[in-house]
Every structure is written in structure tokens, then in C-alpha cells.
Amino acid sequence: MDRVTQHNDQQAQRKAAMAVLAHAEAGEIAARLRSLALPDHQDLREPENGLVMLRGRIGGDGAPFNLGEATVSRAAVRLVSGEVGFGYTLGRDREKVRLIALCDALVQSRDFGAAVERDVIAPLREQLLARRKKVAAETAATKVDFYTMVRGEG
């Protein structure tokens, strides 16, 4: 595999992991990470909160406008082996964003990447899909089919 393909695969794996971690609870991530012997790491950027401007468009292709602001948290972690992970999430959960950054760094590690995918990301992905399936089933149970009966009158 050439370097570009390998880099693209790694980026896709990180993106998929971040999508799962962003929707997980901090306690769920921490519980999964406890099963691993974590390497030494340091915070490059302490978890911090801030605001981002949300932009919108009418109809998806209209003129952009400022919709409002959302609170976000971010952090950065470096493993002893040199991998750097970044974490971003909506809200003010500093512990969650630190755990996301740590998982991002671990996913990039040759020594820990497979274990994190197997023991942390995959179980959290299954939980997320199960939750979404349950919500979809509950929503479908309330579905009402409206139809118009056509009478035989001309």
C-alpha cells in the first residue's frame, strides 16, 4: 500500500472513531478505556470551552446567515511515543473532550490502535446503533398513515 492510500485510510479510521466518540457519554468512554493499559501521555492543550458561530442557508442554497452560537470544548493530547490526538465536542464536558483526544492519539498508535478499535470504538458504535434503532422503532410505532378513500361517485 502506498503512503497516500495508507494516510487516507488512517484519516478515514480517525474520522469514524471521532463520530462515535462525539456521540458517546464521557463515562462510557472512560469505562472502556479502563480495560486498556494506557501509555503515558501529556496534555498539549488543556480542555477548554469556547463558542463557534453556526451558519445557515435558506433552502440549502440561499444566502448564508449567522444562525447563532454553540458551546464547544477542545483538547489535545500527546502520547510518549509521539502521536498527537485532538478532541472536539459540543457542550462543556472537559473530561469527555480529553478522553476523545486521548482516543484519537491511541487510534494512531501502532501499539494501541487495534486494541482501541476493538475494545473502545466498536462497542461504543454498537451501543450507538442500538440506541438509534430503538429510537427509530419508537418513532415508527407512532406513525399514522393518512389516506383518502375515493368513493365510487362520479
mmCIF file with all atom_site columns, C-alpha atoms in Angstrom:
data_model
loop_
_atom_site.group_PDB
_atom_site.id
_atom_site.type_symbol
_atom_site.label_atom_id
_atom_site.label_alt_id
_atom_site.label_comp_id
_atom_site.label_asym_id
_atom_site.label_entity_id
_atom_site.label_seq_id
_atom_site.pdbx_PDB_ins_code
_atom_site.Cartn_x
_atom_site.Cartn_y
_atom_site.Cartn_z
_atom_site.occupancy
_atom_site.B_iso_or_equiv
_atom_site.pdbx_formal_charge
_atom_site.auth_seq_id
_atom_site.auth_comp_id
_atom_site.auth_asym_id
_atom_site.auth_atom_id
_atom_site.pdbx_PDB_model_num
ATOM 1   C CA . MET A 1 1   ? 0.000   0.000  0.000   1.00 0.00 ? 1   MET A CA 1
ATOM 2   C CA . ASP A 1 2   ? 1.449   3.404  -0.905  1.00 0.00 ? 2   ASP A CA 1
ATOM 3   C CA . ARG A 1 3   ? 1.806   6.229  1.629   1.00 0.00 ? 3   ARG A CA 1
ATOM 4   C CA . VAL A 1 4   ? -1.118  8.279  0.284   1.00 0.00 ? 4   VAL A CA 1
ATOM 5   C CA . THR A 1 5   ? -3.548  5.361  0.496   1.00 0.00 ? 5   THR A CA 1
ATOM 6   C CA . GLN A 1 6   ? -2.280  4.474  3.969   1.00 0.00 ? 6   GLN A CA 1
ATOM 7   C CA . HIS A 1 7   ? -2.687  8.102  5.099   1.00 0.00 ? 7   HIS A CA 1
ATOM 8   C CA . ASN A 1 8   ? -6.211  8.277  3.655   1.00 0.00 ? 8   ASN A CA 1
ATOM 9   C CA . ASP A 1 9   ? -7.194  5.017  5.374   1.00 0.00 ? 9   ASP A CA 1
ATOM 10  C CA . GLN A 1 10  ? -5.865  6.307  8.692   1.00 0.00 ? 10  GLN A CA 1
ATOM 11  C CA . GLN A 1 11  ? -7.772  9.576  8.287   1.00 0.00 ? 11  GLN A CA 1
ATOM 12  C CA . ALA A 1 12  ? -10.977 7.687  7.486   1.00 0.00 ? 12  ALA A CA 1
ATOM 13  C CA . GLN A 1 13  ? -10.476 5.476  10.571  1.00 0.00 ? 13  GLN A CA 1
ATOM 14  C CA . ARG A 1 14  ? -9.904  8.545  12.779  1.00 0.00 ? 14  ARG A CA 1
ATOM 15  C CA . LYS A 1 15  ? -12.968 10.270 11.349  1.00 0.00 ? 15  LYS A CA 1
ATOM 16  C CA . ALA A 1 16  ? -15.170 7.229  12.005  1.00 0.00 ? 16  ALA A CA 1
ATOM 17  C CA . ALA A 1 17  ? -13.813 6.925  15.549  1.00 0.00 ? 17  ALA A CA 1
ATOM 18  C CA . MET A 1 18  ? -14.440 10.613 16.283  1.00 0.00 ? 18  MET A CA 1
ATOM 19  C CA . ALA A 1 19  ? -18.019 10.315 15.020  1.00 0.00 ? 19  ALA A CA 1
ATOM 20  C CA . VAL A 1 20  ? -18.668 7.530  17.524  1.00 0.00 ? 20  VAL A CA 1
ATOM 21  C CA . LEU A 1 21  ? -16.844 9.185  20.415  1.00 0.00 ? 21  LEU A CA 1
ATOM 22  C CA . ALA A 1 22  ? -18.620 12.514 19.928  1.00 0.00 ? 22  ALA A CA 1
ATOM 23  C CA . HIS A 1 23  ? -21.978 10.793 20.495  1.00 0.00 ? 23  HIS A CA 1
ATOM 24  C CA . ALA A 1 24  ? -20.839 8.682  23.470  1.00 0.00 ? 24  ALA A CA 1
ATOM 25  C CA . GLU A 1 25  ? -21.013 9.736  27.109  1.00 0.00 ? 25  GLU A CA 1
ATOM 26  C CA . ALA A 1 26  ? -17.773 10.514 28.972  1.00 0.00 ? 26  ALA A CA 1
ATOM 27  C CA . GLY A 1 27  ? -18.465 7.732  31.482  1.00 0.00 ? 27  GLY A CA 1
ATOM 28  C CA . GLU A 1 28  ? -18.914 5.175  28.700  1.00 0.00 ? 28  GLU A CA 1
ATOM 29  C CA . ILE A 1 29  ? -15.586 6.141  27.105  1.00 0.00 ? 29  ILE A CA 1
ATOM 30  C CA . ALA A 1 30  ? -13.764 6.110  30.457  1.00 0.00 ? 30  ALA A CA 1
ATOM 31  C CA . ALA A 1 31  ? -15.196 2.698  31.362  1.00 0.00 ? 31  ALA A CA 1
ATOM 32  C CA . ARG A 1 32  ? -13.992 1.221  28.068  1.00 0.00 ? 32  ARG A CA 1
ATOM 33  C CA . LEU A 1 33  ? -10.528 2.766  28.401  1.00 0.00 ? 33  LEU A CA 1
ATOM 34  C CA . ARG A 1 34  ? -10.076 1.254  31.896  1.00 0.00 ? 34  ARG A CA 1
ATOM 35  C CA . SER A 1 35  ? -9.662  -2.175 30.300  1.00 0.00 ? 35  SER A CA 1
ATOM 36  C CA . LEU A 1 36  ? -6.507  -0.992 28.486  1.00 0.00 ? 36  LEU A CA 1
ATOM 37  C CA . ALA A 1 37  ? -3.037  -0.394 29.925  1.00 0.00 ? 37  ALA A CA 1
ATOM 38  C CA . LEU A 1 38  ? -2.773  3.213  28.772  1.00 0.00 ? 38  LEU A CA 1
ATOM 39  C CA . PRO A 1 39  ? 0.635   4.636  27.848  1.00 0.00 ? 39  PRO A CA 1
ATOM 40  C CA . ASP A 1 40  ? 1.992   7.770  29.466  1.00 0.00 ? 40  ASP A CA 1
ATOM 41  C CA . HIS A 1 41  ? 0.630   10.906 27.872  1.00 0.00 ? 41  HIS A CA 1
ATOM 42  C CA . GLN A 1 42  ? 0.535   14.636 28.429  1.00 0.00 ? 42  GLN A CA 1
ATOM 43  C CA . ASP A 1 43  ? -1.983  17.352 27.718  1.00 0.00 ? 43  ASP A CA 1
ATOM 44  C CA . LEU A 1 44  ? -0.759  19.630 24.930  1.00 0.00 ? 44  LEU A CA 1
ATOM 45  C CA . ARG A 1 45  ? -3.871  21.744 25.254  1.00 0.00 ? 45  ARG A CA 1
ATOM 46  C CA . GLU A 1 46  ? -5.805  21.576 28.490  1.00 0.00 ? 46  GLU A CA 1
ATOM 47  C CA . PRO A 1 47  ? -9.529  21.031 27.906  1.00 0.00 ? 47  PRO A CA 1
ATOM 48  C CA . GLU A 1 48  ? -11.156 24.393 27.295  1.00 0.00 ? 48  GLU A CA 1
ATOM 49  C CA . ASN A 1 49  ? -14.575 25.711 26.368  1.00 0.00 ? 49  ASN A CA 1
ATOM 50  C CA . GLY A 1 50  ? -15.431 28.255 23.717  1.00 0.00 ? 50  GLY A CA 1
ATOM 51  C CA . LEU A 1 51  ? -18.036 29.321 21.180  1.00 0.00 ? 51  LEU A CA 1
ATOM 52  C CA . VAL A 1 52  ? -18.423 28.728 17.463  1.00 0.00 ? 52  VAL A CA 1
ATOM 53  C CA . MET A 1 53  ? -20.707 30.602 15.113  1.00 0.00 ? 53  MET A CA 1
ATOM 54  C CA . LEU A 1 54  ? -23.313 28.449 13.400  1.00 0.00 ? 54  LEU A CA 1
ATOM 55  C CA . ARG A 1 55  ? -24.083 29.398 9.808   1.00 0.00 ? 55  ARG A CA 1
ATOM 56  C CA . GLY A 1 56  ? -27.235 28.533 7.929   1.00 0.00 ? 56  GLY A CA 1
ATOM 57  C CA . ARG A 1 57  ? -28.766 28.869 4.467   1.00 0.00 ? 57  ARG A CA 1
ATOM 58  C CA . ILE A 1 58  ? -32.398 29.109 3.476   1.00 0.00 ? 58  ILE A CA 1
ATOM 59  C CA . GLY A 1 59  ? -33.306 26.132 1.333   1.00 0.00 ? 59  GLY A CA 1
ATOM 60  C CA . GLY A 1 60  ? -29.746 24.846 1.415   1.00 0.00 ? 60  GLY A CA 1
ATOM 61  C CA . ASP A 1 61  ? -28.550 27.125 -1.377  1.00 0.00 ? 61  ASP A CA 1
ATOM 62  C CA . GLY A 1 62  ? -29.673 30.601 -0.326  1.00 0.00 ? 62  GLY A CA 1
ATOM 63  C CA . ALA A 1 63  ? -27.540 33.392 1.067   1.00 0.00 ? 63  ALA A CA 1
ATOM 64  C CA . PRO A 1 64  ? -25.682 32.363 4.235   1.00 0.00 ? 64  PRO A CA 1
ATOM 65  C CA . PHE A 1 65  ? -26.650 33.915 7.564   1.00 0.00 ? 65  PHE A CA 1
ATOM 66  C CA . ASN A 1 66  ? -25.484 33.660 11.162  1.00 0.00 ? 66  ASN A CA 1
ATOM 67  C CA . LEU A 1 67  ? -27.846 31.349 12.999  1.00 0.00 ? 67  LEU A CA 1
ATOM 68  C CA . GLY A 1 68  ? -26.318 31.682 16.458  1.00 0.00 ? 68  GLY A CA 1
ATOM 69  C CA . GLU A 1 69  ? -23.512 30.394 18.649  1.00 0.00 ? 69  GLU A CA 1
ATOM 70  C CA . ALA A 1 70  ? -22.854 26.946 20.105  1.00 0.00 ? 70  ALA A CA 1
ATOM 71  C CA . THR A 1 71  ? -20.627 25.995 23.031  1.00 0.00 ? 71  THR A CA 1
ATOM 72  C CA . VAL A 1 72  ? -17.783 23.628 22.161  1.00 0.00 ? 72  VAL A CA 1
ATOM 73  C CA . SER A 1 73  ? -14.895 22.055 24.049  1.00 0.00 ? 73  SER A CA 1
ATOM 74  C CA . ARG A 1 74  ? -11.483 21.103 22.707  1.00 0.00 ? 74  ARG A CA 1
ATOM 75  C CA . ALA A 1 75  ? -8.308  19.411 23.924  1.00 0.00 ? 75  ALA A CA 1
ATOM 76  C CA . ALA A 1 76  ? -5.055  17.969 22.586  1.00 0.00 ? 76  ALA A CA 1
ATOM 77  C CA . VAL A 1 77  ? -3.024  15.052 23.990  1.00 0.00 ? 77  VAL A CA 1
ATOM 78  C CA . ARG A 1 78  ? 0.399   13.650 23.055  1.00 0.00 ? 78  ARG A CA 1
ATOM 79  C CA . LEU A 1 79  ? 1.457   10.082 23.782  1.00 0.00 ? 79  LEU A CA 1
ATOM 80  C CA . VAL A 1 80  ? 5.001   9.305  24.908  1.00 0.00 ? 80  VAL A CA 1
ATOM 81  C CA . SER A 1 81  ? 5.538   7.669  21.508  1.00 0.00 ? 81  SER A CA 1
ATOM 82  C CA . GLY A 1 82  ? 4.752   10.997 19.774  1.00 0.00 ? 82  GLY A CA 1
ATOM 83  C CA . GLU A 1 83  ? 1.208   10.554 18.438  1.00 0.00 ? 83  GLU A CA 1
ATOM 84  C CA . VAL A 1 84  ? -0.942  13.656 18.907  1.00 0.00 ? 84  VAL A CA 1
ATOM 85  C CA . GLY A 1 85  ? -4.704  13.413 19.311  1.00 0.00 ? 85  GLY A CA 1
ATOM 86  C CA . PHE A 1 86  ? -7.297  16.161 19.148  1.00 0.00 ? 86  PHE A CA 1
ATOM 87  C CA . GLY A 1 87  ? -10.761 16.180 20.640  1.00 0.00 ? 87  GLY A CA 1
ATOM 88  C CA . TYR A 1 88  ? -13.724 18.447 19.906  1.00 0.00 ? 88  TYR A CA 1
ATOM 89  C CA . THR A 1 89  ? -17.297 18.126 21.077  1.00 0.00 ? 89  THR A CA 1
ATOM 90  C CA . LEU A 1 90  ? -20.391 20.236 21.510  1.00 0.00 ? 90  LEU A CA 1
ATOM 91  C CA . GLY A 1 91  ? -21.042 21.337 25.068  1.00 0.00 ? 91  GLY A CA 1
ATOM 92  C CA . ARG A 1 92  ? -18.845 21.937 28.096  1.00 0.00 ? 92  ARG A CA 1
ATOM 93  C CA . ASP A 1 93  ? -17.730 18.430 29.041  1.00 0.00 ? 93  ASP A CA 1
ATOM 94  C CA . ARG A 1 94  ? -13.992 18.850 29.629  1.00 0.00 ? 94  ARG A CA 1
ATOM 95  C CA . GLU A 1 95  ? -13.423 15.246 30.703  1.00 0.00 ? 95  GLU A CA 1
ATOM 96  C CA . LYS A 1 96  ? -15.151 13.908 27.598  1.00 0.00 ? 96  LYS A CA 1
ATOM 97  C CA . VAL A 1 97  ? -13.099 16.059 25.246  1.00 0.00 ? 97  VAL A CA 1
ATOM 98  C CA . ARG A 1 98  ? -9.851  14.972 26.966  1.00 0.00 ? 98  ARG A CA 1
ATOM 99  C CA . LEU A 1 99  ? -10.870 11.318 26.583  1.00 0.00 ? 99  LEU A CA 1
ATOM 100 C CA . ILE A 1 100 ? -11.709 11.885 22.909  1.00 0.00 ? 100 ILE A CA 1
ATOM 101 C CA . ALA A 1 101 ? -8.276  13.439 22.325  1.00 0.00 ? 101 ALA A CA 1
ATOM 102 C CA . LEU A 1 102 ? -6.613  10.518 24.112  1.00 0.00 ? 102 LEU A CA 1
ATOM 103 C CA . CYS A 1 103 ? -8.546  8.003  21.980  1.00 0.00 ? 103 CYS A CA 1
ATOM 104 C CA . ASP A 1 104 ? -7.582  9.909  18.824  1.00 0.00 ? 104 ASP A CA 1
ATOM 105 C CA . ALA A 1 105 ? -3.907  9.642  19.759  1.00 0.00 ? 105 ALA A CA 1
ATOM 106 C CA . LEU A 1 106 ? -4.276  5.954  20.649  1.00 0.00 ? 106 LEU A CA 1
ATOM 107 C CA . VAL A 1 107 ? -6.020  5.161  17.344  1.00 0.00 ? 107 VAL A CA 1
ATOM 108 C CA . GLN A 1 108 ? -2.943  6.499  15.533  1.00 0.00 ? 108 GLN A CA 1
ATOM 109 C CA . SER A 1 109 ? -0.553  4.367  17.602  1.00 0.00 ? 109 SER A CA 1
ATOM 110 C CA . ARG A 1 110 ? 0.747   1.113  16.120  1.00 0.00 ? 110 ARG A CA 1
ATOM 111 C CA . ASP A 1 111 ? 0.762   -0.469 19.576  1.00 0.00 ? 111 ASP A CA 1
ATOM 112 C CA . PHE A 1 112 ? -2.705  0.602  20.710  1.00 0.00 ? 112 PHE A CA 1
ATOM 113 C CA . GLY A 1 113 ? -4.719  1.344  17.546  1.00 0.00 ? 113 GLY A CA 1
ATOM 114 C CA . ALA A 1 114 ? -6.186  -2.140 17.089  1.00 0.00 ? 114 ALA A CA 1
ATOM 115 C CA . ALA A 1 115 ? -6.965  -2.549 20.808  1.00 0.00 ? 115 ALA A CA 1
ATOM 116 C CA . VAL A 1 116 ? -8.738  0.808  20.996  1.00 0.00 ? 116 VAL A CA 1
ATOM 117 C CA . GLU A 1 117 ? -10.788 -0.005 17.910  1.00 0.00 ? 117 GLU A CA 1
ATOM 118 C CA . ARG A 1 118 ? -11.722 -3.436 19.301  1.00 0.00 ? 118 ARG A CA 1
ATOM 119 C CA . ASP A 1 119 ? -12.273 -2.589 22.989  1.00 0.00 ? 119 ASP A CA 1
ATOM 120 C CA . VAL A 1 120 ? -13.479 1.029  22.890  1.00 0.00 ? 120 VAL A CA 1
ATOM 121 C CA . ILE A 1 121 ? -14.745 2.206  19.497  1.00 0.00 ? 121 ILE A CA 1
ATOM 122 C CA . ALA A 1 122 ? -16.519 -0.959 18.288  1.00 0.00 ? 122 ALA A CA 1
ATOM 123 C CA . PRO A 1 123 ? -18.571 -1.498 21.494  1.00 0.00 ? 123 PRO A CA 1
ATOM 124 C CA . LEU A 1 124 ? -19.498 2.200  21.615  1.00 0.00 ? 124 LEU A CA 1
ATOM 125 C CA . ARG A 1 125 ? -20.514 2.051  17.930  1.00 0.00 ? 125 ARG A CA 1
ATOM 126 C CA . GLU A 1 126 ? -22.770 -0.937 18.680  1.00 0.00 ? 126 GLU A CA 1
ATOM 127 C CA . GLN A 1 127 ? -24.366 0.937  21.618  1.00 0.00 ? 127 GLN A CA 1
ATOM 128 C CA . LEU A 1 128 ? -24.923 3.996  19.427  1.00 0.00 ? 128 LEU A CA 1
ATOM 129 C CA . LEU A 1 129 ? -26.523 1.940  16.653  1.00 0.00 ? 129 LEU A CA 1
ATOM 130 C CA . ALA A 1 130 ? -28.725 0.106  19.178  1.00 0.00 ? 130 ALA A CA 1
ATOM 131 C CA . ARG A 1 131 ? -29.889 3.435  20.640  1.00 0.00 ? 131 ARG A CA 1
ATOM 132 C CA . ARG A 1 132 ? -30.643 4.806  17.190  1.00 0.00 ? 132 ARG A CA 1
ATOM 133 C CA . LYS A 1 133 ? -32.524 1.635  16.250  1.00 0.00 ? 133 LYS A CA 1
ATOM 134 C CA . LYS A 1 134 ? -34.587 1.836  19.455  1.00 0.00 ? 134 LYS A CA 1
ATOM 135 C CA . VAL A 1 135 ? -35.485 5.484  18.830  1.00 0.00 ? 135 VAL A CA 1
ATOM 136 C CA . ALA A 1 136 ? -36.396 4.663  15.219  1.00 0.00 ? 136 ALA A CA 1
ATOM 137 C CA . ALA A 1 137 ? -38.667 1.821  16.399  1.00 0.00 ? 137 ALA A CA 1
ATOM 138 C CA . GLU A 1 138 ? -40.341 4.055  18.986  1.00 0.00 ? 138 GLU A CA 1
ATOM 139 C CA . THR A 1 139 ? -40.872 6.719  16.348  1.00 0.00 ? 139 THR A CA 1
ATOM 140 C CA . ALA A 1 140 ? -42.229 4.206  13.825  1.00 0.00 ? 140 ALA A CA 1
ATOM 141 C CA . ALA A 1 141 ? -44.722 2.966  16.429  1.00 0.00 ? 141 ALA A CA 1
ATOM 142 C CA . THR A 1 142 ? -46.347 6.399  16.464  1.00 0.00 ? 142 THR A CA 1
ATOM 143 C CA . LYS A 1 143 ? -46.576 6.660  12.686  1.00 0.00 ? 143 LYS A CA 1
ATOM 144 C CA . VAL A 1 144 ? -50.022 7.404  11.330  1.00 0.00 ? 144 VAL A CA 1
ATOM 145 C CA . ASP A 1 145 ? -50.866 6.602  7.715   1.00 0.00 ? 145 ASP A CA 1
ATOM 146 C CA . PHE A 1 146 ? -53.288 9.095  6.266   1.00 0.00 ? 146 PHE A CA 1
ATOM 147 C CA . TYR A 1 147 ? -55.070 8.193  3.109   1.00 0.00 ? 147 TYR A CA 1
ATOM 148 C CA . THR A 1 148 ? -58.093 9.404  1.239   1.00 0.00 ? 148 THR A CA 1
ATOM 149 C CA . MET A 1 149 ? -60.809 7.000  0.370   1.00 0.00 ? 149 MET A CA 1
ATOM 150 C CA . VAL A 1 150 ? -62.280 7.634  -3.016  1.00 0.00 ? 150 VAL A CA 1
ATOM 151 C CA . ARG A 1 151 ? -65.943 6.992  -3.161  1.00 0.00 ? 151 ARG A CA 1
ATOM 152 C CA . GLY A 1 152 ? -67.487 5.431  -6.191  1.00 0.00 ? 152 GLY A CA 1
ATOM 153 C CA . GLU A 1 153 ? -69.456 8.538  -7.077  1.00 0.00 ? 153 GLU A CA 1
ATOM 154 C CA . GLY A 1 154 ? -68.548 10.096 -10.364 1.00 0.00 ? 154 GLY A CA 1
#
